[in-house]
Coordinates of C-alpha atoms in Angstrom, one line a residue:
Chain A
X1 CA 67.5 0.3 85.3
X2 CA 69.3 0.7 82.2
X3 CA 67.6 2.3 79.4
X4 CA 69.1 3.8 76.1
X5 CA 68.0 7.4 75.5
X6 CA 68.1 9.6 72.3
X7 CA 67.9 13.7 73.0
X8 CA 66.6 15.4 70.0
X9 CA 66.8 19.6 70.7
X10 CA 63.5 21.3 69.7
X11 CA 62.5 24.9 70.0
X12 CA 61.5 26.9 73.1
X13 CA 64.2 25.3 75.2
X14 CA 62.2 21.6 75.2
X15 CA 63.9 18.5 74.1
X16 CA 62.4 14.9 72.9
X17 CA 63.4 12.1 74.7
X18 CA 63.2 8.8 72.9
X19 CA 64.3 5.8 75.5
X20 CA 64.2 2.3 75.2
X21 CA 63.9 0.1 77.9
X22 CA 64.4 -3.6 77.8
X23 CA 62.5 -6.5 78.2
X24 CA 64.0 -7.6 81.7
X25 CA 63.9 -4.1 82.7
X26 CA 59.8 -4.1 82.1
X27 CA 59.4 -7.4 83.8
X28 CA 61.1 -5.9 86.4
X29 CA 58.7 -3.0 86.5
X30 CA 56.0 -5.4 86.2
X31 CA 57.1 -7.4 89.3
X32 CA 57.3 -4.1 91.5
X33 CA 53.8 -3.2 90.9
X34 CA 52.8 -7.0 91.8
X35 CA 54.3 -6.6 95.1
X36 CA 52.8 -3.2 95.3
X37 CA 49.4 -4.0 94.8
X38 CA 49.6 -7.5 96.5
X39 CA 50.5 -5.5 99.1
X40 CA 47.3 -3.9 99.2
X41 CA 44.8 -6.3 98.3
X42 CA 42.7 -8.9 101.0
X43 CA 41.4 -12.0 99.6
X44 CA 40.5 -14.6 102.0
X45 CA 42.9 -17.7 101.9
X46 CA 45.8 -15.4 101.5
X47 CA 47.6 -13.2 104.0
X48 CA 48.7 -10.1 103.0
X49 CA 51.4 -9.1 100.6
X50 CA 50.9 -13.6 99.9
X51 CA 48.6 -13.7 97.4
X52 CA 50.3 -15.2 94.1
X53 CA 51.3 -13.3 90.9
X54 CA 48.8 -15.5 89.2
X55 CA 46.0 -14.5 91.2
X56 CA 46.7 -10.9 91.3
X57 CA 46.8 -11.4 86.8
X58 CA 43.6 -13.1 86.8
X59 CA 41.9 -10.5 88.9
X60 CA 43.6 -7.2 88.8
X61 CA 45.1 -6.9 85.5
X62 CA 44.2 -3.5 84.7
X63 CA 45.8 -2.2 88.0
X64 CA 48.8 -4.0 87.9
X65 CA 49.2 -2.4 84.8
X66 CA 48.5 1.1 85.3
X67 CA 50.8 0.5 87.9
X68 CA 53.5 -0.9 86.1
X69 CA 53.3 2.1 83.0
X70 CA 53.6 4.9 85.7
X71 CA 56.6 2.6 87.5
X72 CA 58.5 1.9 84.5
X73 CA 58.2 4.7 82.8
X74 CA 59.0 7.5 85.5
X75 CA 62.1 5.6 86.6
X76 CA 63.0 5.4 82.7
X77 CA 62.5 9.1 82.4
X78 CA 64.5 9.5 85.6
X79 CA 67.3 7.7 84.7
X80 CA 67.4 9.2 80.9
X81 CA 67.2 12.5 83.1
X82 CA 70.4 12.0 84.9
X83 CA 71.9 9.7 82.0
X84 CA 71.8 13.1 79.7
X85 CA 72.6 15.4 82.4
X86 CA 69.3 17.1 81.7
X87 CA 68.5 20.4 84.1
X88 CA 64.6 20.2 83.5
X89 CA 61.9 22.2 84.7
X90 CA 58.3 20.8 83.6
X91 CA 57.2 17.2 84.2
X92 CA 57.2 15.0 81.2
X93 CA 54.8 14.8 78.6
X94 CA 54.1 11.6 76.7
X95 CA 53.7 11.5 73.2
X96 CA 50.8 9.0 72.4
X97 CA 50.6 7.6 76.2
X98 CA 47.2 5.4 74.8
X99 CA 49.6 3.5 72.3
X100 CA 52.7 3.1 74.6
X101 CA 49.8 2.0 77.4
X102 CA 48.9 -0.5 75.0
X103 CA 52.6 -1.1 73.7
X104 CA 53.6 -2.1 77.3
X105 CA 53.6 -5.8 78.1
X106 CA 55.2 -8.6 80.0
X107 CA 58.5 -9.6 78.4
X108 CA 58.7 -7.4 75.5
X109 CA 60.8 -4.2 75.4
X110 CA 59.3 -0.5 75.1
X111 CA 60.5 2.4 73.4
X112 CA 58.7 5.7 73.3
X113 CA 59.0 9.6 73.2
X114 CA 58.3 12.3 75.5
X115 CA 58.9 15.9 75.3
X116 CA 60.6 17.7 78.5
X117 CA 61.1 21.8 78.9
X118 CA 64.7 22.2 80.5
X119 CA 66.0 25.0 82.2
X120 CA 66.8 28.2 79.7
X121 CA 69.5 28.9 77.9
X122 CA 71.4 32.8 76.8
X123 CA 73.7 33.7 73.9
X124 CA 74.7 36.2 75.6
X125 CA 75.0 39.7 73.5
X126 CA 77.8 42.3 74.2
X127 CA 77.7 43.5 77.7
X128 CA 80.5 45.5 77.5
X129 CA 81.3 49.6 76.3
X130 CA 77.6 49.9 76.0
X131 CA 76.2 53.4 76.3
X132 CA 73.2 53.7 78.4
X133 CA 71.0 56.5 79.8
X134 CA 70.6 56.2 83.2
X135 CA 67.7 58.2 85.3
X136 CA 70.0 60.6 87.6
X137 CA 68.6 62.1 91.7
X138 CA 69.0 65.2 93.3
X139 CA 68.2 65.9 96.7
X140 CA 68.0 70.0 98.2
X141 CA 67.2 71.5 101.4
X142 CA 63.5 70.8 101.6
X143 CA 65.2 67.0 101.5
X144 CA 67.1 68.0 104.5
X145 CA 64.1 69.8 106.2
X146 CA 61.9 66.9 105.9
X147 CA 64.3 64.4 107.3
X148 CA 64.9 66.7 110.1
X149 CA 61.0 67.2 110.5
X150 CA 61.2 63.5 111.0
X151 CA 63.5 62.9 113.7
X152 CA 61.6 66.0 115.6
X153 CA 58.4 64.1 115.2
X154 CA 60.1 60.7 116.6
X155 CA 61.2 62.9 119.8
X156 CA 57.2 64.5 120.5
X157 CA 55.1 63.5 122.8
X158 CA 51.5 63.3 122.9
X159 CA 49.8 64.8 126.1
X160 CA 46.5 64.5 127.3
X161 CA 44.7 68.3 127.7
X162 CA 41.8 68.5 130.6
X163 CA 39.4 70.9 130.5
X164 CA 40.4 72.5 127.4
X165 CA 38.8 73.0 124.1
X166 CA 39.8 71.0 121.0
X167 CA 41.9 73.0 118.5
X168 CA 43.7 72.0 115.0
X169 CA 46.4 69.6 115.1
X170 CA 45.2 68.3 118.0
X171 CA 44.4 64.7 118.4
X172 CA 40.9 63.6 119.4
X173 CA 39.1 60.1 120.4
X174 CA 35.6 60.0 119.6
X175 CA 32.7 58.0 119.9
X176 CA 30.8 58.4 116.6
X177 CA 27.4 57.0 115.4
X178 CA 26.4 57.2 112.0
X179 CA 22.1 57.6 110.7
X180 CA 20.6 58.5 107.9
X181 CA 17.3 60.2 109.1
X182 CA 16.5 59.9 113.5
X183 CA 18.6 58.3 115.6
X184 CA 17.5 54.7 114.7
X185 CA 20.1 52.4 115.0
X186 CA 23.4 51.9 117.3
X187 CA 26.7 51.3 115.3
X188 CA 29.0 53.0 118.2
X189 CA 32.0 53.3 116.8
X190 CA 35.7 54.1 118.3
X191 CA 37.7 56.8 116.3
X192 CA 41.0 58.4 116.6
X193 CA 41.6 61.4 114.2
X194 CA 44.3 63.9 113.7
X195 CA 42.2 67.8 113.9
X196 CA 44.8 68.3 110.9
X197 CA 42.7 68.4 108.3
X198 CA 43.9 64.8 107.0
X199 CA 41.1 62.7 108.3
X200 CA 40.0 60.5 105.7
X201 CA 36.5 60.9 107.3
X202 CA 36.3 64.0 109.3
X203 CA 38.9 65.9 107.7
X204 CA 36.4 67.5 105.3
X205 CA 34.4 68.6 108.5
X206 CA 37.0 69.2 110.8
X207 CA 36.0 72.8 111.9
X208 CA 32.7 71.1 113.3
X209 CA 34.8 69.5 116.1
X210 CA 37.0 72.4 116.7
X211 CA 36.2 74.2 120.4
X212 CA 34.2 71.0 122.0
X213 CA 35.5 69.8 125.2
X214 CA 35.6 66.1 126.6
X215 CA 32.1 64.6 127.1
X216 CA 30.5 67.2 124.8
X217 CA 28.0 65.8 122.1
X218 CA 27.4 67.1 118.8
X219 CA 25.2 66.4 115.9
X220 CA 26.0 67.3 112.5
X221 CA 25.3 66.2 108.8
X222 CA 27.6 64.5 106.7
X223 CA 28.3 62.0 104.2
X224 CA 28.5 58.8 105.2
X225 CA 31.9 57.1 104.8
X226 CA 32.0 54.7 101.6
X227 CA 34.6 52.1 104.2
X228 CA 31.8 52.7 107.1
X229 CA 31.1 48.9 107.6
X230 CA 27.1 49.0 107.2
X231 CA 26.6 48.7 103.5
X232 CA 22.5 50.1 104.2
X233 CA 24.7 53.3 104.9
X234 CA 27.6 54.2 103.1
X235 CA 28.2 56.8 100.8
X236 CA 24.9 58.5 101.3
X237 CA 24.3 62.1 103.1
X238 CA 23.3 61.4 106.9
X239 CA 23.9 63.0 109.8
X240 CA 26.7 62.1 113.0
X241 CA 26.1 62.2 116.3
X242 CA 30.1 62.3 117.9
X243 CA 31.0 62.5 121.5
X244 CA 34.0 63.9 122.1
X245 CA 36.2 61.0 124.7
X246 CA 40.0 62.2 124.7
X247 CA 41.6 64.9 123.8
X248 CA 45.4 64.8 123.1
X249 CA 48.0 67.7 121.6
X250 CA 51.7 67.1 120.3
X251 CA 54.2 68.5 121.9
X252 CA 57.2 68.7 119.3
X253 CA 60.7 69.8 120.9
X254 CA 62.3 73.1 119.9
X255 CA 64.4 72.2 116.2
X256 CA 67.6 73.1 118.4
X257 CA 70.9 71.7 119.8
X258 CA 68.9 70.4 122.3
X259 CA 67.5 68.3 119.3
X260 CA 71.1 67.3 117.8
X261 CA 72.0 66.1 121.3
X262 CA 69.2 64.0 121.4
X263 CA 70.8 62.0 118.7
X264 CA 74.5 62.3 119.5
X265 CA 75.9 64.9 118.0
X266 CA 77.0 68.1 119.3
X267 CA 75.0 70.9 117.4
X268 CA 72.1 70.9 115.3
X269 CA 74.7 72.0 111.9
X270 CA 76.5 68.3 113.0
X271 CA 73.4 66.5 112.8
X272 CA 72.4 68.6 109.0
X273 CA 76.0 67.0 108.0
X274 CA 75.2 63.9 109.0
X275 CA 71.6 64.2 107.0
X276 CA 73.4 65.8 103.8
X277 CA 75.8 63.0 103.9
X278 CA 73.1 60.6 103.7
X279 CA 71.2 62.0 101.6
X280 CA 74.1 61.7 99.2
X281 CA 74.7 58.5 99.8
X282 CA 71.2 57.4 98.9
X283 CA 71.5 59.8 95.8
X284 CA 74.7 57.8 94.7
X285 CA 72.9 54.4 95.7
X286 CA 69.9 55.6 93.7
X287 CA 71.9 56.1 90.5
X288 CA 74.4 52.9 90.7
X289 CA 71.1 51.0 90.7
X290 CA 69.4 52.8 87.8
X291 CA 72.4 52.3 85.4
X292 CA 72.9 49.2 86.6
X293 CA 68.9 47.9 85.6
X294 CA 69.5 50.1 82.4
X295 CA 72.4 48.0 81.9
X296 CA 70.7 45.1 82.5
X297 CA 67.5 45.8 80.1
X298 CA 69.7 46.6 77.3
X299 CA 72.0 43.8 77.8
X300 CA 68.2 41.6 77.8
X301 CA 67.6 43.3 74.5
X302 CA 70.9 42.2 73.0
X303 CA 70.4 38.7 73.7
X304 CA 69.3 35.6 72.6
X305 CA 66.9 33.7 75.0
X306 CA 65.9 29.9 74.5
X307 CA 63.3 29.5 77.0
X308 CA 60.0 27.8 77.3
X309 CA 56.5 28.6 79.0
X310 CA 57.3 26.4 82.3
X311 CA 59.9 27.9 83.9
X312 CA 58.3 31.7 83.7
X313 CA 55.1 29.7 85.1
X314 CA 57.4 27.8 87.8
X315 CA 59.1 31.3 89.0
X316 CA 55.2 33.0 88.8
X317 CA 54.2 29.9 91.4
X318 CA 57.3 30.3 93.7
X319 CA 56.6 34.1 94.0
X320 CA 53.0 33.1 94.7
X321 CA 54.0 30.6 97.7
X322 CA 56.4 33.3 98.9
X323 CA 53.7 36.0 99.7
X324 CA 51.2 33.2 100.8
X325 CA 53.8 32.8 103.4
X326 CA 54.5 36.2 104.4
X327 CA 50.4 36.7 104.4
X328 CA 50.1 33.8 106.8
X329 CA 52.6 35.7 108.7
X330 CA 49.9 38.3 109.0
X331 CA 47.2 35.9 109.6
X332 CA 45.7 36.2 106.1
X333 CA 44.7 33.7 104.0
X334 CA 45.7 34.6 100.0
X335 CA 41.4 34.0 99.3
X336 CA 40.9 37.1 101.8
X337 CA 43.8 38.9 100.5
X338 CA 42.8 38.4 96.9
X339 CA 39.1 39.9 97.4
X340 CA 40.9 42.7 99.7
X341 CA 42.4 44.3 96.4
X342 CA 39.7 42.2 94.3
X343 CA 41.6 40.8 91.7
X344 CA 41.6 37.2 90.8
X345 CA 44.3 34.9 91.1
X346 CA 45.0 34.6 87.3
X347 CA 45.3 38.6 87.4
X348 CA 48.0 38.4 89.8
X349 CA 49.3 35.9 87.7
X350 CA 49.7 37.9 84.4
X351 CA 50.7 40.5 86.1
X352 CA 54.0 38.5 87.5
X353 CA 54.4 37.2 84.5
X354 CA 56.6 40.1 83.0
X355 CA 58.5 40.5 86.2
X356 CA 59.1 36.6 86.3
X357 CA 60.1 36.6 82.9
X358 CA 62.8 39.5 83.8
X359 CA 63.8 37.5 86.3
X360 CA 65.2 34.3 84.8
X361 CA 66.3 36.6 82.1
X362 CA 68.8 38.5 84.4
X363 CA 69.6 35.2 86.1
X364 CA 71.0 33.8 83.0
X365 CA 72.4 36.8 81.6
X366 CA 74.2 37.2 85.6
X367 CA 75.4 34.0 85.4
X368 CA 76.9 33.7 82.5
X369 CA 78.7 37.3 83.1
X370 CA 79.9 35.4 86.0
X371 CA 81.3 32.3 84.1
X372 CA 83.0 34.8 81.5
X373 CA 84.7 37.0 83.1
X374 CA 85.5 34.7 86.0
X375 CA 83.9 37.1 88.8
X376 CA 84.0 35.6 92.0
X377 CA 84.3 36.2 95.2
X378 CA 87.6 36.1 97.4
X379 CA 88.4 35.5 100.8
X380 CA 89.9 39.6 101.1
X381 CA 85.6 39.9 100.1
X382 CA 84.8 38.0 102.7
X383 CA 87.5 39.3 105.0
X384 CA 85.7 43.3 104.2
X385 CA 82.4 41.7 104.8
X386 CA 83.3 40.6 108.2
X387 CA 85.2 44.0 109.1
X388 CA 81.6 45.5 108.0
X389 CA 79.6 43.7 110.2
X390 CA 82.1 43.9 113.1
X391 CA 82.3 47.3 112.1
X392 CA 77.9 47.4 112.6
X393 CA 77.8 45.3 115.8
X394 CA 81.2 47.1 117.8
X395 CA 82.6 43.4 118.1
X396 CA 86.0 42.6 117.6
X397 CA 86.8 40.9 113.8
X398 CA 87.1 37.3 114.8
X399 CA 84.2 37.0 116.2
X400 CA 81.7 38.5 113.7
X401 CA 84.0 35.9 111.3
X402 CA 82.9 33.3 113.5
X403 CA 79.3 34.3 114.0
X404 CA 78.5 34.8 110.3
X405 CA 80.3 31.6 109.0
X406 CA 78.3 29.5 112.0
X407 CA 75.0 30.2 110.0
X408 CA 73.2 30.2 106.6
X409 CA 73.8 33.8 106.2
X410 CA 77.1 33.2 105.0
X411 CA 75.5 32.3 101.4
X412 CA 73.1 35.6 101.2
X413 CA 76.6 37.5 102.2
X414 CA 78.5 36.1 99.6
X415 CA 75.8 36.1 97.0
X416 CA 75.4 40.0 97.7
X417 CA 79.2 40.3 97.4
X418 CA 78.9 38.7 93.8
X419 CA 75.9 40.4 92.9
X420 CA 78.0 44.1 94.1
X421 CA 80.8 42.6 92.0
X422 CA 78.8 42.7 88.9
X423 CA 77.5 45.6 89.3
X424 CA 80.8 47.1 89.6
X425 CA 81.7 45.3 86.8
X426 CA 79.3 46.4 84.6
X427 CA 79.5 49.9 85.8
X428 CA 83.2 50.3 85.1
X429 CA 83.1 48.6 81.7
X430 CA 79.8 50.6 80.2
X431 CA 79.5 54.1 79.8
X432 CA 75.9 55.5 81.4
X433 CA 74.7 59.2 80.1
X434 CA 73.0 61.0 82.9
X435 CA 69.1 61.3 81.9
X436 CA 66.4 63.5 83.6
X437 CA 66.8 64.4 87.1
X438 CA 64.3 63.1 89.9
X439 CA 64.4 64.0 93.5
X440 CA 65.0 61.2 95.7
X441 CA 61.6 60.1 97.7
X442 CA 61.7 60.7 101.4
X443 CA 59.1 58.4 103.3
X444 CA 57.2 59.5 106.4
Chain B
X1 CA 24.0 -35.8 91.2
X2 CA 26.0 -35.2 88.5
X3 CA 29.4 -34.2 87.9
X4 CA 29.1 -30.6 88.2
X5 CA 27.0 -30.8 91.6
X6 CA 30.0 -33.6 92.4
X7 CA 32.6 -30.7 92.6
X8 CA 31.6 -27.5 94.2
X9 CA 34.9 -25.1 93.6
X10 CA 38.5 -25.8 94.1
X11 CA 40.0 -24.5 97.1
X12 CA 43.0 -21.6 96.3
X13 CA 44.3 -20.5 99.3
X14 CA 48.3 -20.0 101.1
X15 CA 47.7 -23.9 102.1
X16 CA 46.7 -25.1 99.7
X17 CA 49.2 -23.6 97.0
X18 CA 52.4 -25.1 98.8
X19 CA 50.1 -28.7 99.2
X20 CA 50.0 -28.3 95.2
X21 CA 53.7 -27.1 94.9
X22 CA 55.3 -29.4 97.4
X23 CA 53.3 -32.7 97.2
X24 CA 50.4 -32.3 93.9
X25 CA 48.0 -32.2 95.9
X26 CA 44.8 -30.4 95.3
X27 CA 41.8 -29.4 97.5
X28 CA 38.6 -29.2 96.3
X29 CA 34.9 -28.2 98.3
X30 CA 32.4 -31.5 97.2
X31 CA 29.0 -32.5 97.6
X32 CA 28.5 -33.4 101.4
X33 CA 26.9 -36.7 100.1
X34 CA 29.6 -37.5 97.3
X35 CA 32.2 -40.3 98.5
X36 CA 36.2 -40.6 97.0
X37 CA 35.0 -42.8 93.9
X38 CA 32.1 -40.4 92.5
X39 CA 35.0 -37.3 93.2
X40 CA 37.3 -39.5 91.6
X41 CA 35.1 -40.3 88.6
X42 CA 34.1 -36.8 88.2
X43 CA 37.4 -34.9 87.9
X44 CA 38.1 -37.2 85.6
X45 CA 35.1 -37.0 83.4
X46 CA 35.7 -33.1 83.4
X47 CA 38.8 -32.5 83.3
X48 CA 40.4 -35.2 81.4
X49 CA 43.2 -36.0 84.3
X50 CA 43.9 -39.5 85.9
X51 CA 43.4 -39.6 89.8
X52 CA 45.5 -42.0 91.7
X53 CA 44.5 -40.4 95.2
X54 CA 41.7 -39.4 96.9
X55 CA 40.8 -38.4 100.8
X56 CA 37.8 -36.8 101.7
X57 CA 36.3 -35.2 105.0
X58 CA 33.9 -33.6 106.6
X59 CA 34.1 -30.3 108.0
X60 CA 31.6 -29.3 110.7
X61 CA 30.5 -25.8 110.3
X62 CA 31.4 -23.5 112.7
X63 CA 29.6 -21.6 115.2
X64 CA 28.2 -18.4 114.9
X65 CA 27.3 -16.0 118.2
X66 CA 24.6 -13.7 117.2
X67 CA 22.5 -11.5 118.7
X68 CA 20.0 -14.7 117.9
X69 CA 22.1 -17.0 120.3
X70 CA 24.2 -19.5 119.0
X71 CA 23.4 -20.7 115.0
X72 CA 25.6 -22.7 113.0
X73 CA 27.5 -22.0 109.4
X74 CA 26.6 -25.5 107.5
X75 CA 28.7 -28.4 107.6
X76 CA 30.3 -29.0 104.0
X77 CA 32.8 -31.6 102.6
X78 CA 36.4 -31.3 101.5
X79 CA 38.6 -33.6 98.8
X80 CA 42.5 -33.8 98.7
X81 CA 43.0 -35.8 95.3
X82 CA 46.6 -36.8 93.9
X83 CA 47.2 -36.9 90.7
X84 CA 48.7 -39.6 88.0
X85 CA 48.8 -37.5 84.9
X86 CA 46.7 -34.3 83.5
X87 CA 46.6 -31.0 85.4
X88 CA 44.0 -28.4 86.1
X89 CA 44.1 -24.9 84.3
X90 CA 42.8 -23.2 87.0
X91 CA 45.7 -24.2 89.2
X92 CA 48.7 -23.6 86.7
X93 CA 51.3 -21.1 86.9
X94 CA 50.5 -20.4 90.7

């Protein structure tokens, strides 16, 4: 099909097609959906896919035609599309589809216009010798402490005490059953809980189970957990009836050598090093990537975005499919997941809307860096790339070459080469003032 | 009987679309009692053509197994008629 197509710019990053399509072109259309729907239709007399054109007019105009308007005009659309070089993002809309529905007819040529959203465009602002204030991160010896704390923790053990009384810190399983006035109904119900005073429902009455032995039973009152699972109960004041079925204490090693050697290295100071080192690793991390988003916001704010509704609303769809996907993985379906945190669909929507439109924003404003300054990536990139992952897995450089170009992960590599280039880039080229100081977050 | 009772319906199916195309021929379902000259008279009468040929047959209806036993679809008449000059409407452009 060969059609003639106008492309008139409008605002918001949408254009107006108007095409033109002749008359042989529309027959031809025509003549598709005949096949198509003779195809499909049994009349007796005829076989199949045999029934002639006349037939098919007399008795299934309206068809034919419906099918002829969405034929012809897509592939029209479709061909203007790649005719124009047109990178679009929203399906077509048809201005006045009732009149070009009744426009359209055997033998006579078709013109008409339809509006398209294509993919945004930047003017991109100045990116370079801006001043910026970047949020800066400290870490101390508490930071040190804590990690240490942590790789004690990973090194206890938890074992089992027999004949012994419960005591804080310990670890208990229970049997507990929940009531609000006599003992009237069963809900038996398995519970492990730390006697460290964390407990989001015995915590509070922790010192109740302190001293009891295995197979003792104890009453007590308390409020009934708000999460307990019988909605008759919750939240209200009742009382427990808990039998005491394990108990367990943690034995943490000595914060010694002993320790460091654990996880090769000679002395405990050695393995502080290593932790300081670290730390400040993160710390510098931390701050490369808070200039660099400063960088980016005000580099947003300097420039000028054409961009329509669709693609933000295309970006908000894909990240919607993504976590479907990595919620399957956990066996739940986005309807569960949704009344877990009990927010509607449309809520999660707005509320990826900002980060969506962020997105494309720094897409186009990375890309176009890119294109300007000619950032790419070089084989010596690649070459440090490899020696790092050689480096990781203690194989010899060829190989890990080998390995990492046999498999997709060669694009995410050299995308996260490019994307450290920028940031490099923009780094070295902007000046960032250090703003207030945060300590670094240390999970558990 | 009169003309209309004459011709029942024409016959439009794969056969006899390439019996029109390749040799003008047209099939037609008649009255079981109408012979070639009352068929002949007829299409002429109603449709304003000029028929040079006429065959007619008989077709005997087929059978039918049914929970019943065997029954019978009725027996019904067919005309293949040539023409000299004119044409049918309901025929054209197949």
């Amino acid at each position: 099909m060969s059609v003639e197509s106008k492309v008139e710019k409008l605002e918001n990053a949408k254009v107006k097609l108007t095409i033109d399509i002749t008359a042989s072109d529309v027959n031809q259309g025509f003549d598709k959906a005949y096949k198509k729907i003779g195809a499909k239709v049994k009349l007796p007399g005829f076989r199949p896919g045999k029934v002639p054109k006349s037939i098919l007019k007399q008795r299934y105009e309206d068809t034919v035609k419906n099918e002829a308007f969405e034929e012809i005009l897509n592939q029209a659309i479709e061909t203007a599309i790649v005719k124009d070089k047109l990178n679009i993002v929203s399906s077509p809309d048809i201005e006045n589809v009732t009149d070009v529905y009744t426009k359209l007819q055997e033998n006579e040529s078709l013109s008409f216009q339809a509006v398209l959203e294509v993919y945004p465009t930047v003017e991109l602002g100045p990116y370079k010798d801006l001043t910026v204030t970047a949020k800066t991160f400290y870490y101390d010896a508490s930071h040190v402490d804590l990690e240490l704390k942590k790789l004690q923790d990973r090194e206890a053990e938890v074992i089992k005490k027999e004949n012994d009384t419960a005591e804080t810190d310990d670890l208990l399983q229970i049997q507990c059953n929940f009531y609000l006035v006599a003992k009237d109904e069963d809900n038996n119900l398995l519970r492990h809980i730390n006697l460290n005073g964390n407990d989001e429902w015995f915590g509070p009455h922790q010192d109740q189970l302190l001293g009891m032995k295995v197979g003792d039973e104890k009453d007590f009152g308390m409020k009934i957990p708000e999460d307990y699972g019988v909605e008759a109960l919750e939240g209200k004041d009742g009382y427990v009836h808990v039998k005491i079925l394990e108990i367990n204490y943690i034995d943490l090693p000595d914060m010694d050598d002993e320790l460091a050697k654990d996880y090769n290295f000679d002395t405990l100071d050695d393995l502080k090093k290593d932790i300081e080192t670290k730390l400040e690793e993160t710390v510098n991390q931390k701050k490369r990537e808070e200039t660099f988003s400063a960088l980016v916001e005000e580099i947003i704010t300097n420039s000028q975005f054409d961009m329509g509704e669709a693609v933000v609303e295309n970006r908000i769809n894909q990240n919607l499919r993504t976590m479907q996907k990595q919620l399957e993985k956990m066996n739940v379906s986005l309807e569960h997941y949704l009344a877990m945190i009990r927010k509607s669909l449309d809520e999660i929507k707005d509320e990826m809307r900002e980060s969506s439109l962020k997105d494309i924003q720094f897409d186009l404003i990375r890309q176009s860096v890119i294109e300007k300054e000619k950032i790419e990536v070089t084989d010596e990139d690649m070459d440090l790339e490899y020696k790092r992952y050689a480096d990781h897995a203690k194989i010899p450089f060829e190989e890990a070459k080998k390995a990492l170009s046999q498999n997709t992960t060669l694009d995410t590599l050299e995308y996260g080469r490019l994307h450290n280039k920028l940031i490099d880039f923009l780094i070295e080229h902007n000046t960032a003032k250090d703003g207030e100081k945060e300590a670094i977050q240390i999970n558990s | 009987m009169n003309d209309h009772s004459i011709i029942i319906r024409p016959l439009l199916t794969e056969k006899t679309i390439s019996a029109r195309t390749i040799g003008g021929k047209y099939y037609f379902q008649i009255h079981p009692k109408a012979n070639k000259i009352m068929v002949s008279q007829a299409l002429e009468n109603l449709f304003k053509v000029k028929v040079s040929k006429c065959n007619t047959y008989n077709i005997k209806g087929k059978k039918n197994r049914g929970r019943q036993g065997k029954t019978y679809r009725s027996n019904w008449k067919k005309a293949i008629v040539t023409l000299k000059e004119g044409n049918f409407d309901f025929y054209e452009g197949i």
